Short mmCIF file of N, CA, C and O in Angstrom, two decimals:
data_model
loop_
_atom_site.label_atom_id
_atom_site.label_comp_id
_atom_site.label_asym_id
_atom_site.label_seq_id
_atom_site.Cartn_x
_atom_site.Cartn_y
_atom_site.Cartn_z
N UNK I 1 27.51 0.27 29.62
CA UNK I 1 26.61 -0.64 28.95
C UNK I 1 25.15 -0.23 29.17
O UNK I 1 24.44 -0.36 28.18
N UNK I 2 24.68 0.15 30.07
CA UNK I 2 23.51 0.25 30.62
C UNK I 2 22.90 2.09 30.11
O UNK I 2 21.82 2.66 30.28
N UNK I 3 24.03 2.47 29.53
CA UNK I 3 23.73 3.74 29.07
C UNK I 3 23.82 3.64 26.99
O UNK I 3 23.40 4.39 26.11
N UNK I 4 24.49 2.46 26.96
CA UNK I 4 23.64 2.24 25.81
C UNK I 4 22.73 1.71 25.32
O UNK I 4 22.57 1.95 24.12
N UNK I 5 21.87 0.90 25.91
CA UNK I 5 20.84 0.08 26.34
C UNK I 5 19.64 1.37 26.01
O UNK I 5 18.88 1.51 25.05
N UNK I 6 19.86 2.26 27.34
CA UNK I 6 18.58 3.48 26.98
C UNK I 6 18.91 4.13 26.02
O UNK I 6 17.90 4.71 25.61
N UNK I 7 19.87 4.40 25.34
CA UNK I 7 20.14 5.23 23.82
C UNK I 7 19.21 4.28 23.28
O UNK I 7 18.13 4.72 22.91
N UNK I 8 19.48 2.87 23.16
CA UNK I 8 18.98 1.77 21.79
C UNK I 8 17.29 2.08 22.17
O UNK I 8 16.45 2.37 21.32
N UNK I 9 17.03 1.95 23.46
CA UNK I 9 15.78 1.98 23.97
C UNK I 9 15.14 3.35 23.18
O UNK I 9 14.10 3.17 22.54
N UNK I 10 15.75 4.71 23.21
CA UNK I 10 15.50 5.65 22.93
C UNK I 10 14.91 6.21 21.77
O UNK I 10 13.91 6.87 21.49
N UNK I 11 16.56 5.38 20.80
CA UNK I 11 16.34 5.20 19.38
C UNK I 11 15.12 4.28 18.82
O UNK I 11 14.73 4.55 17.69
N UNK I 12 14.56 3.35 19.44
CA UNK I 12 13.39 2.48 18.94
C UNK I 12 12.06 3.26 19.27
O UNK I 12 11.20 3.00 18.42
N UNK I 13 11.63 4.12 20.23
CA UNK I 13 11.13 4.43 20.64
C UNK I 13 10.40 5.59 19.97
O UNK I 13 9.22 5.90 20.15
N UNK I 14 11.49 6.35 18.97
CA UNK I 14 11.23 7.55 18.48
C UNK I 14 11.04 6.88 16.93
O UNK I 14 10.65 7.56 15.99
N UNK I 15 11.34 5.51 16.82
CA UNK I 15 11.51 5.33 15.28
C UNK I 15 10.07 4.44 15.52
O UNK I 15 9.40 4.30 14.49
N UNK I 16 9.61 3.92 16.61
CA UNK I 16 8.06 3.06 16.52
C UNK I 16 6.62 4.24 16.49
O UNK I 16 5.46 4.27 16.07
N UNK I 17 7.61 5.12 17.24
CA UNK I 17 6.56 6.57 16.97
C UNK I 17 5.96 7.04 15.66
O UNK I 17 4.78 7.09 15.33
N UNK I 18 7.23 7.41 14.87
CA UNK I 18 7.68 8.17 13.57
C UNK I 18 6.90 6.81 12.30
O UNK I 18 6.38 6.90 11.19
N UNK I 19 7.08 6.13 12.87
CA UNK I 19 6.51 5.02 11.82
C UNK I 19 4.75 4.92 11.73
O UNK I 19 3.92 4.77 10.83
N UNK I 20 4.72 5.11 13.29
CA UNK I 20 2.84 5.27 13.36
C UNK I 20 2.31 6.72 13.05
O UNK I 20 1.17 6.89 12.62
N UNK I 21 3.18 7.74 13.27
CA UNK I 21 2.81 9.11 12.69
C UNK I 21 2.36 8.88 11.12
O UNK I 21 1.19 9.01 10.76
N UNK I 22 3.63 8.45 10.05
CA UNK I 22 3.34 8.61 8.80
C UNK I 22 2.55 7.54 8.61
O UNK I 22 1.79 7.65 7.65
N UNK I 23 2.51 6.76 9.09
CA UNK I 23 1.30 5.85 8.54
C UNK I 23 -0.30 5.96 9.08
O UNK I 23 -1.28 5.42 8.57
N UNK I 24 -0.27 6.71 10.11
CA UNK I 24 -1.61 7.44 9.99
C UNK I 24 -1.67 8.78 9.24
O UNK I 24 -2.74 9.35 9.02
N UNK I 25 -0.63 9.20 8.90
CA UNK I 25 -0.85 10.92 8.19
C UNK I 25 -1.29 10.23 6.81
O UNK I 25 -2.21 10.76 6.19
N UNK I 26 -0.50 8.75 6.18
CA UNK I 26 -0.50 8.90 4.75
C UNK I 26 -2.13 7.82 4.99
O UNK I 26 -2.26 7.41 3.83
N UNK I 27 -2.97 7.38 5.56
CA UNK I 27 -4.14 7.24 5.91
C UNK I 27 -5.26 7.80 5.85
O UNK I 27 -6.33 7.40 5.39
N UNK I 28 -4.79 9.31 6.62
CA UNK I 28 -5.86 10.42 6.41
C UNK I 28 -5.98 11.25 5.08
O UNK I 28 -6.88 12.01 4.74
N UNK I 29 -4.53 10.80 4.23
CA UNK I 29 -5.20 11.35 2.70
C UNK I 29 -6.04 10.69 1.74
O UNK I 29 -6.14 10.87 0.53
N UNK I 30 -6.63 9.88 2.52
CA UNK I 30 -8.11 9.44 1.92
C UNK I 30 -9.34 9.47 2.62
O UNK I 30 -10.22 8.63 2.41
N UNK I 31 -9.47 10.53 3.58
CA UNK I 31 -10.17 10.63 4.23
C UNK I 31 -10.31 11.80 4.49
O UNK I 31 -9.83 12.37 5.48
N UNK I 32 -11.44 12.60 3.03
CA UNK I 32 -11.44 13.87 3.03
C UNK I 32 -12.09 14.75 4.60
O UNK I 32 -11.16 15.50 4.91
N UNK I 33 -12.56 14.82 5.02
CA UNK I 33 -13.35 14.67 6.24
C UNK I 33 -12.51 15.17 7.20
O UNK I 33 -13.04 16.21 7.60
N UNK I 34 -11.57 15.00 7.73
CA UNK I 34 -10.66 14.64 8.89
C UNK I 34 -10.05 15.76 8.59
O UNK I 34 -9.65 15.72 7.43
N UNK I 35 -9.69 17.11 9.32
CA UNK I 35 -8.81 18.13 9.20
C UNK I 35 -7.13 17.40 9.81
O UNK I 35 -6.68 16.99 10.89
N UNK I 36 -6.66 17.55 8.50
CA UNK I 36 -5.32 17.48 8.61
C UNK I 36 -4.31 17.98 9.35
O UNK I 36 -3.34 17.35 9.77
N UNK I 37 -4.58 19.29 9.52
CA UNK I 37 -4.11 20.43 10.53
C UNK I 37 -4.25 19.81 11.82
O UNK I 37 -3.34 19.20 12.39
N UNK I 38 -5.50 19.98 12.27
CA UNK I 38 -5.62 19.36 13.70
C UNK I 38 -5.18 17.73 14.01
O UNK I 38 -5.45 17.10 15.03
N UNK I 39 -4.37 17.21 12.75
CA UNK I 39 -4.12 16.10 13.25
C UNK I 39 -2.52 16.20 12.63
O UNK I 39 -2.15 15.14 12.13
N UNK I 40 -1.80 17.00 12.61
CA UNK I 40 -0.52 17.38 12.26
C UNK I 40 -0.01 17.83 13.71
O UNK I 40 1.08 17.45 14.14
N UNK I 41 -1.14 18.92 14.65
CA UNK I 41 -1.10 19.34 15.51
C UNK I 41 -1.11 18.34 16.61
O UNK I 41 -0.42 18.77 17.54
N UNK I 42 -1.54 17.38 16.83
CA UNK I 42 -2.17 16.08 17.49
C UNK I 42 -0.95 15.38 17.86
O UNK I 42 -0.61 15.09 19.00
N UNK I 43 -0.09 15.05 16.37
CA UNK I 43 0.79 14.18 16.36
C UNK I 43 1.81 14.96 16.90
O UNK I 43 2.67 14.40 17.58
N UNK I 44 1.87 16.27 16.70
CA UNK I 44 3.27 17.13 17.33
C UNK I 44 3.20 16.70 18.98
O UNK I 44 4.22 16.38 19.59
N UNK I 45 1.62 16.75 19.71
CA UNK I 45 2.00 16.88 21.02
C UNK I 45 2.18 15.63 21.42
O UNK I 45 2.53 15.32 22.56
N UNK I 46 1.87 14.65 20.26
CA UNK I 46 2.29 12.82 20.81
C UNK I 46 3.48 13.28 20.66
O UNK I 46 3.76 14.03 21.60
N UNK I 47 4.32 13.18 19.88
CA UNK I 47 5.78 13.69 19.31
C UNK I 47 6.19 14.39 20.83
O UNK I 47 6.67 13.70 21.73
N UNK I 48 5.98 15.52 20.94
CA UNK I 48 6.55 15.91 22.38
C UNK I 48 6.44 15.02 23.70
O UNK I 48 7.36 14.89 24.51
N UNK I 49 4.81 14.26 23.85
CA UNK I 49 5.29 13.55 24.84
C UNK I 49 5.94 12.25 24.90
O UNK I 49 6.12 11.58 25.92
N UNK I 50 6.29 11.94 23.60
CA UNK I 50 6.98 10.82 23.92
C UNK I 50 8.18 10.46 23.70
O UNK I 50 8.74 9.37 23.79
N UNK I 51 8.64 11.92 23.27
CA UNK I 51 10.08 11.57 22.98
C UNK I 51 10.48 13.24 23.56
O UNK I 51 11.46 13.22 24.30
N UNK I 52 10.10 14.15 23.41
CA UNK I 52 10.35 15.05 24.27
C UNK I 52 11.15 16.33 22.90
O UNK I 52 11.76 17.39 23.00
N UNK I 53 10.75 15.58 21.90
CA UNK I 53 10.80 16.68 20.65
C UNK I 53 9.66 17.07 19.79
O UNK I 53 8.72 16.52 19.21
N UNK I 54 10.16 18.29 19.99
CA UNK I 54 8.83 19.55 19.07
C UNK I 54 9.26 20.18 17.90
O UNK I 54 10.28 20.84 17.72
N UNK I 55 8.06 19.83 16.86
CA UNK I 55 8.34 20.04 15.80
C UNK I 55 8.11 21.75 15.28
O UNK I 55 8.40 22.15 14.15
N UNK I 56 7.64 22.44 16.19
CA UNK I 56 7.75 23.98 16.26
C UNK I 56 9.33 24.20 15.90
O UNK I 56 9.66 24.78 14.86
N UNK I 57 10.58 23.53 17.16
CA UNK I 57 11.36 24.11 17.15
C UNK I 57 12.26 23.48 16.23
O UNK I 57 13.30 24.10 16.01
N UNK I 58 12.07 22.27 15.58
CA UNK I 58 13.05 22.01 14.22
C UNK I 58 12.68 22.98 13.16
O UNK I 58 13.52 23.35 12.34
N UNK I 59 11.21 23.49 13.13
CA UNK I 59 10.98 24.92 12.09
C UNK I 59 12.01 25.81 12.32
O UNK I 59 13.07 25.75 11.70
N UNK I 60 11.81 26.50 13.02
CA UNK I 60 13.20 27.46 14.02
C UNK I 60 14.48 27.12 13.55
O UNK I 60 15.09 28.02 12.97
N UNK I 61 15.14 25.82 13.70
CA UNK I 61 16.16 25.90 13.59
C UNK I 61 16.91 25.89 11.94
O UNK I 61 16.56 25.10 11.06
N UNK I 62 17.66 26.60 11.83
CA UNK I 62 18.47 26.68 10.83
C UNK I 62 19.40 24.65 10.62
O UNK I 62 19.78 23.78 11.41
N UNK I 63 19.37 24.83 8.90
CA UNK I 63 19.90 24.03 8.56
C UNK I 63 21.19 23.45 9.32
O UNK I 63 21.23 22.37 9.91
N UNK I 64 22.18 24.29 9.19
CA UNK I 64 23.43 24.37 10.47
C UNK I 64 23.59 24.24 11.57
O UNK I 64 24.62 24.36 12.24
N UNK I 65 22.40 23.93 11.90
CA UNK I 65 21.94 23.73 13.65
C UNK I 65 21.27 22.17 13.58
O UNK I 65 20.44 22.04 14.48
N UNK I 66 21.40 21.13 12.86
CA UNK I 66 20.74 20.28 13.27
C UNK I 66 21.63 19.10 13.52
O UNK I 66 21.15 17.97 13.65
N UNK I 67 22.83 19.32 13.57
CA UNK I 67 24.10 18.33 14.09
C UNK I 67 23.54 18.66 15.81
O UNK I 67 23.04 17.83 16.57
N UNK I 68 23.76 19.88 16.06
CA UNK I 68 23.41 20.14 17.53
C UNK I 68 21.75 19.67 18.24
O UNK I 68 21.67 19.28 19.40
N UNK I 69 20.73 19.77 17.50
CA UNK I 69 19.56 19.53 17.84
C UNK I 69 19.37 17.89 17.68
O UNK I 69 18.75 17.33 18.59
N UNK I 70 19.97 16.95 16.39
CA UNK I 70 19.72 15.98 16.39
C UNK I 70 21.27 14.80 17.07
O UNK I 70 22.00 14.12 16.35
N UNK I 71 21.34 14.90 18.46
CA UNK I 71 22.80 14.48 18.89
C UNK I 71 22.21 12.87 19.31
O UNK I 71 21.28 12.58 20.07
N UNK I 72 23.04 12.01 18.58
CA UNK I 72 22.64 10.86 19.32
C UNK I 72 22.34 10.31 20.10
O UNK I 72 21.82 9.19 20.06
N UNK I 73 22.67 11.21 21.38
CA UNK I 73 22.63 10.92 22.60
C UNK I 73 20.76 11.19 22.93
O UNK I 73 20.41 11.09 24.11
N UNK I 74 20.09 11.39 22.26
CA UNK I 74 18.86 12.04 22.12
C UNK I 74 17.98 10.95 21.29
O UNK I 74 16.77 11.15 21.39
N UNK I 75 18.41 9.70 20.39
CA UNK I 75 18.03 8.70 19.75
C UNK I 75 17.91 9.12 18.72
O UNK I 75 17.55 8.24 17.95
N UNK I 76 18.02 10.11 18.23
CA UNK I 76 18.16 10.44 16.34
C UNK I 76 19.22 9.82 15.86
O UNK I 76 20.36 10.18 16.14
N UNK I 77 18.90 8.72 15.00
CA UNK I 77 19.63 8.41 13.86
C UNK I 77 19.62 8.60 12.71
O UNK I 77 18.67 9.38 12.58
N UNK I 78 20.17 8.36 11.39
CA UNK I 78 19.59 8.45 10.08
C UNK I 78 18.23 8.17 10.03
O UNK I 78 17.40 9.07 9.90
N UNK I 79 17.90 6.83 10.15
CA UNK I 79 16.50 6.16 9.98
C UNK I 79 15.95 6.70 10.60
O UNK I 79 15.17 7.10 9.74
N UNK I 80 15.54 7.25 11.68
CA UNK I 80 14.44 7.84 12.41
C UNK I 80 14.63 9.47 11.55
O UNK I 80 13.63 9.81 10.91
N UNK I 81 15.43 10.10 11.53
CA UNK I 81 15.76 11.53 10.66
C UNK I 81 15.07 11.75 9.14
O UNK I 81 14.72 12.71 8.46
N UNK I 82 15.11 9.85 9.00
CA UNK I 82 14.29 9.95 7.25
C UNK I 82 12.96 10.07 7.56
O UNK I 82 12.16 10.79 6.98
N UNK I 83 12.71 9.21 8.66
CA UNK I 83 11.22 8.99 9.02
C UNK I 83 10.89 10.12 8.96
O UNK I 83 10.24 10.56 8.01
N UNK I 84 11.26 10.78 9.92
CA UNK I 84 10.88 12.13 10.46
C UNK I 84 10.70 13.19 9.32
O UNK I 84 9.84 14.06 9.42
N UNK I 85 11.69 13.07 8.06
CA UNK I 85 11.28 14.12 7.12
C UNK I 85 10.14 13.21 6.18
O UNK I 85 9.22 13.90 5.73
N UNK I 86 10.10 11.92 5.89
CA UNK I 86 9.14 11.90 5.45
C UNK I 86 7.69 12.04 6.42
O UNK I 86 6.68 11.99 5.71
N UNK I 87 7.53 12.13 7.32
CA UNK I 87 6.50 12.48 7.99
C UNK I 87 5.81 14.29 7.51
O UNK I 87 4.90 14.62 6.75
N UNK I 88 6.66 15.03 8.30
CA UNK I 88 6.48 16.40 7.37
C UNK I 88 6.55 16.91 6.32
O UNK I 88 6.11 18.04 6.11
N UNK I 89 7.33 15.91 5.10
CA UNK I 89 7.10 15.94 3.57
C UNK I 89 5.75 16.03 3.19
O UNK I 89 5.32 16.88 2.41
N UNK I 90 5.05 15.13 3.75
CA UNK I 90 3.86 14.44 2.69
C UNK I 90 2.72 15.57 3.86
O UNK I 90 1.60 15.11 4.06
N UNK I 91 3.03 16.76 4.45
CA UNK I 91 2.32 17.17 5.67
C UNK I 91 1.16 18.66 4.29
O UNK I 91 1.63 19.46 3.48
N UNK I 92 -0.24 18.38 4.64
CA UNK I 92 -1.20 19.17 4.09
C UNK I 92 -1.58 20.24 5.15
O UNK I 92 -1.95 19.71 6.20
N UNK I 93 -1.60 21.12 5.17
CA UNK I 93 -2.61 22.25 6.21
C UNK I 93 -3.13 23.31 5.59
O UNK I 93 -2.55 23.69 4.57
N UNK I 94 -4.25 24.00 6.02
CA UNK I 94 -5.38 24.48 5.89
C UNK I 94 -4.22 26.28 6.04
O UNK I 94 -4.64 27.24 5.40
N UNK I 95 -3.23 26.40 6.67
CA UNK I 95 -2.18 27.67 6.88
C UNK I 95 -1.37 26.99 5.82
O UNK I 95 -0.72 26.02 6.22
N UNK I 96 -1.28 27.28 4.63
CA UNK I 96 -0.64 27.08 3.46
C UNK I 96 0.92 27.51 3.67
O UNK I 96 1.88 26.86 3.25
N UNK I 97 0.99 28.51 4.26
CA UNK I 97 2.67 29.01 4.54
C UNK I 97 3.25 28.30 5.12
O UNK I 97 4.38 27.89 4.86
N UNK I 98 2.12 27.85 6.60
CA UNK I 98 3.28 26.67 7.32
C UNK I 98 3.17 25.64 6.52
O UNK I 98 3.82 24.75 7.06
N UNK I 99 3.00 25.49 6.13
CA UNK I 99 2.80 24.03 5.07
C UNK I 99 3.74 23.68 4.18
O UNK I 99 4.02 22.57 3.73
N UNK I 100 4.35 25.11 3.91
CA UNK I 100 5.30 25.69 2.53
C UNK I 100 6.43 25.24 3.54
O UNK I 100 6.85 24.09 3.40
N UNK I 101 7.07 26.16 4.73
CA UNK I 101 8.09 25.80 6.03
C UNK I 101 8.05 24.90 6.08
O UNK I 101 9.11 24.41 5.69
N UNK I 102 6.96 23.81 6.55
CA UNK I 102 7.54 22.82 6.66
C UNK I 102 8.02 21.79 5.98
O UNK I 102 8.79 20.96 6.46
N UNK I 103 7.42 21.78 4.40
CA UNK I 103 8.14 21.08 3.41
C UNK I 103 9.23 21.53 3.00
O UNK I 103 10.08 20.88 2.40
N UNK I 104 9.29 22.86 3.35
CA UNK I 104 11.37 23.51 3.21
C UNK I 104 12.18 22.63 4.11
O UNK I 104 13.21 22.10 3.70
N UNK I 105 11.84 22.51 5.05
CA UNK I 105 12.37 21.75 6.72
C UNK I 105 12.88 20.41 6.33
O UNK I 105 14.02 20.04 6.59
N UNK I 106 11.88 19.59 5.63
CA UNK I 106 11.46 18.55 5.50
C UNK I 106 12.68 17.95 3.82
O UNK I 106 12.94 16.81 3.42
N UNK I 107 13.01 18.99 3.40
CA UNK I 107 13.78 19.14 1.94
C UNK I 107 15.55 19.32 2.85
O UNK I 107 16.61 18.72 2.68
N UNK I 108 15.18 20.36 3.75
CA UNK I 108 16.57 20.59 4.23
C UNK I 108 16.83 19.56 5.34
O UNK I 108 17.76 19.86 6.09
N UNK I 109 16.23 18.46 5.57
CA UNK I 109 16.29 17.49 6.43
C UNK I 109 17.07 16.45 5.58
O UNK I 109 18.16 16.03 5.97
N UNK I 110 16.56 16.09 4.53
CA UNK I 110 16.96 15.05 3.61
C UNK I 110 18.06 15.57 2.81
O UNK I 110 18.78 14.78 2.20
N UNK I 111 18.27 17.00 2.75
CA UNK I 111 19.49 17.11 2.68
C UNK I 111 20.98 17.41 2.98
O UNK I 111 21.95 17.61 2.25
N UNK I 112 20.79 17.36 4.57
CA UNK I 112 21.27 16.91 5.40
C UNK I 112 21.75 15.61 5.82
O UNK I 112 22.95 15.45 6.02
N UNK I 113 21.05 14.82 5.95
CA UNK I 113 21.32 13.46 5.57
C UNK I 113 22.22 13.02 4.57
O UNK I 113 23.10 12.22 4.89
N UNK I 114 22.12 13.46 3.31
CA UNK I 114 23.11 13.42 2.63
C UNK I 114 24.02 13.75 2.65
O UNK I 114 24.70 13.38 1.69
N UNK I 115 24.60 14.49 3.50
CA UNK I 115 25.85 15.38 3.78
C UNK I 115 26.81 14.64 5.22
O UNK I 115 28.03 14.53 5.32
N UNK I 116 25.80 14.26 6.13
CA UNK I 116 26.25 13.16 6.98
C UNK I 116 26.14 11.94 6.78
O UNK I 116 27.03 11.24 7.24
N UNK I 117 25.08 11.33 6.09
CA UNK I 117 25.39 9.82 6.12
C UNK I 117 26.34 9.40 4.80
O UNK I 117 26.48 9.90 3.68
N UNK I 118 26.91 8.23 5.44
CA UNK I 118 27.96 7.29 4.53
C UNK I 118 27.38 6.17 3.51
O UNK I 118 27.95 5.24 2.94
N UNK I 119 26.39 6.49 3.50
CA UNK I 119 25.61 5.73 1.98
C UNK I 119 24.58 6.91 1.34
O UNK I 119 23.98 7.85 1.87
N UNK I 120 24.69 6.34 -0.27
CA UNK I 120 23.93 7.29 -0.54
C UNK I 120 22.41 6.77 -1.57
O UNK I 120 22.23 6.00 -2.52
N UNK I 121 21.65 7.58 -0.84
CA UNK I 121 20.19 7.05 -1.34
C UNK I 121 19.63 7.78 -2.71
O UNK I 121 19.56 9.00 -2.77
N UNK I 122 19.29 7.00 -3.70
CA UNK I 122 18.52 7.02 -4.59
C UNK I 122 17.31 7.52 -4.19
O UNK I 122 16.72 8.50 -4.65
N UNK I 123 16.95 6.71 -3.22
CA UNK I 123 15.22 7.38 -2.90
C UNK I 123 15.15 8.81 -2.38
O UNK I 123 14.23 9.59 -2.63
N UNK I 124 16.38 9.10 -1.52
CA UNK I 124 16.36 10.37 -1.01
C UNK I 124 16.48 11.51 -1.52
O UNK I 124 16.08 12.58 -1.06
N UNK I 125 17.39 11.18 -3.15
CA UNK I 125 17.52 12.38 -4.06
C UNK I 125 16.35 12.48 -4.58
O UNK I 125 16.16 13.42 -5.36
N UNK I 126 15.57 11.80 -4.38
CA UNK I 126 14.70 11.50 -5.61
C UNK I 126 13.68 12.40 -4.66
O UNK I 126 13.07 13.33 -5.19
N UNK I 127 13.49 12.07 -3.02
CA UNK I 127 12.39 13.27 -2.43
C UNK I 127 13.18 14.46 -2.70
O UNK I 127 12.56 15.40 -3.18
N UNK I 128 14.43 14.60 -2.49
CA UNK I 128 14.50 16.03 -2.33
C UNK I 128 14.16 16.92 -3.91
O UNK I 128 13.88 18.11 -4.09
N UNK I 129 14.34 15.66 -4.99
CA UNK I 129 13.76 16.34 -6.39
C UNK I 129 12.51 16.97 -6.22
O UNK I 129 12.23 18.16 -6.32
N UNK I 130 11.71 15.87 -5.90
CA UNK I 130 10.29 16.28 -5.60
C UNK I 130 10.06 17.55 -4.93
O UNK I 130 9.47 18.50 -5.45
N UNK I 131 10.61 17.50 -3.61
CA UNK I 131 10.34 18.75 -2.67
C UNK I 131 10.85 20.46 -3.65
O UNK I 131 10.13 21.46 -3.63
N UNK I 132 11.81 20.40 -4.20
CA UNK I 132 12.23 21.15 -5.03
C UNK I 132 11.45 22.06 -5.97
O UNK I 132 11.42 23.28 -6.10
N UNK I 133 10.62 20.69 -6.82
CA UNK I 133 9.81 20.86 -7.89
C UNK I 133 8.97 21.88 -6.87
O UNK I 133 8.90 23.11 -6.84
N UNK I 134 8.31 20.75 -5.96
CA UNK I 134 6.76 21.43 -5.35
C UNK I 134 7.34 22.81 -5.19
O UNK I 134 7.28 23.61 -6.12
N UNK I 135 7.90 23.09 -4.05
CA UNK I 135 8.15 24.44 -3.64
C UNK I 135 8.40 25.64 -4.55
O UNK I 135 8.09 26.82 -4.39
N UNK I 136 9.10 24.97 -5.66
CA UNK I 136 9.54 26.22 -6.80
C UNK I 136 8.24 26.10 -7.90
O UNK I 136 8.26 26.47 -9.08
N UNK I 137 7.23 25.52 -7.23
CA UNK I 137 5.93 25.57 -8.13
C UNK I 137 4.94 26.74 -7.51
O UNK I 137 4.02 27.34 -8.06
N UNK I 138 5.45 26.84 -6.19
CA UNK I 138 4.63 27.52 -5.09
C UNK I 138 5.10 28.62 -4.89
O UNK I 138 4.36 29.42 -4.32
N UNK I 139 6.03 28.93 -5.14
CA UNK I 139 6.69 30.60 -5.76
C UNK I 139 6.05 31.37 -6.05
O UNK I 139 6.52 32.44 -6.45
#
């Protein structure tokens, strides 16, 4: 009991994060001023210290590898997994390539999701349309 308690603890923890990430990222796109980069970078090392995941190494990992990287036992659920790609979806930087990676990441995240979860989202096909478009615009 007490070891699912800190999972639930875990899981809230990474999803109260992920919720204040994108809602300050989708903030700063009205606020030409503010380098995006350095605050993509910002949020990675909140991201590491507070949940103890880095978004360097979900770049890294291959599609096929994220059953192993995202194990429940770690507080990734769906909902925090959507968060999380919409966080790096909507992600701008000044290094255009990583920018390109990580909206690939962010496409192969959500479609992933679809492949494990047992409902299926309208909204989610609908980013991964989007992500699609963009990227095969950026070709």
């Amino acid at each position: 009991m007490e070891q699912k308690d800190y999972i639930l603890k875990e899981i809230d923890k990474i999803s109260t994060l992920l919720i204040a990430m994108v809602d300050r990222l989708r903030g700063l796109k009205n606020q030409v001023a503010i380098s995006i980069g350095n605050e993509f970078e910002q949020n990675n090392e909140k991201l590491k210290r507070e949940t103890g995941f880095d978004l360097d190494i979900l770049l890294e990992t291959q599609k096929s590898d994220f059953e192993r990287l995202f194990r429940r036992e770690e507080g990734w659920d769906a909902s925090n997994l959507e968060l999380l790609a919409d966080l790096i979806s909507n992600v701008e930087l000044e290094n255009k390539v990583k920018e390109l990676q990580i909206r690939r990441k962010a496409m192969e995240l959500y479609e992933y999701l679809n492949q494990v979860s047992q409902t299926f989202s309208m909204d989610r096909d609908r980013k991964i349309t989007g992500l699609k478009v963009y990227l095969e615009s950026k070709d």
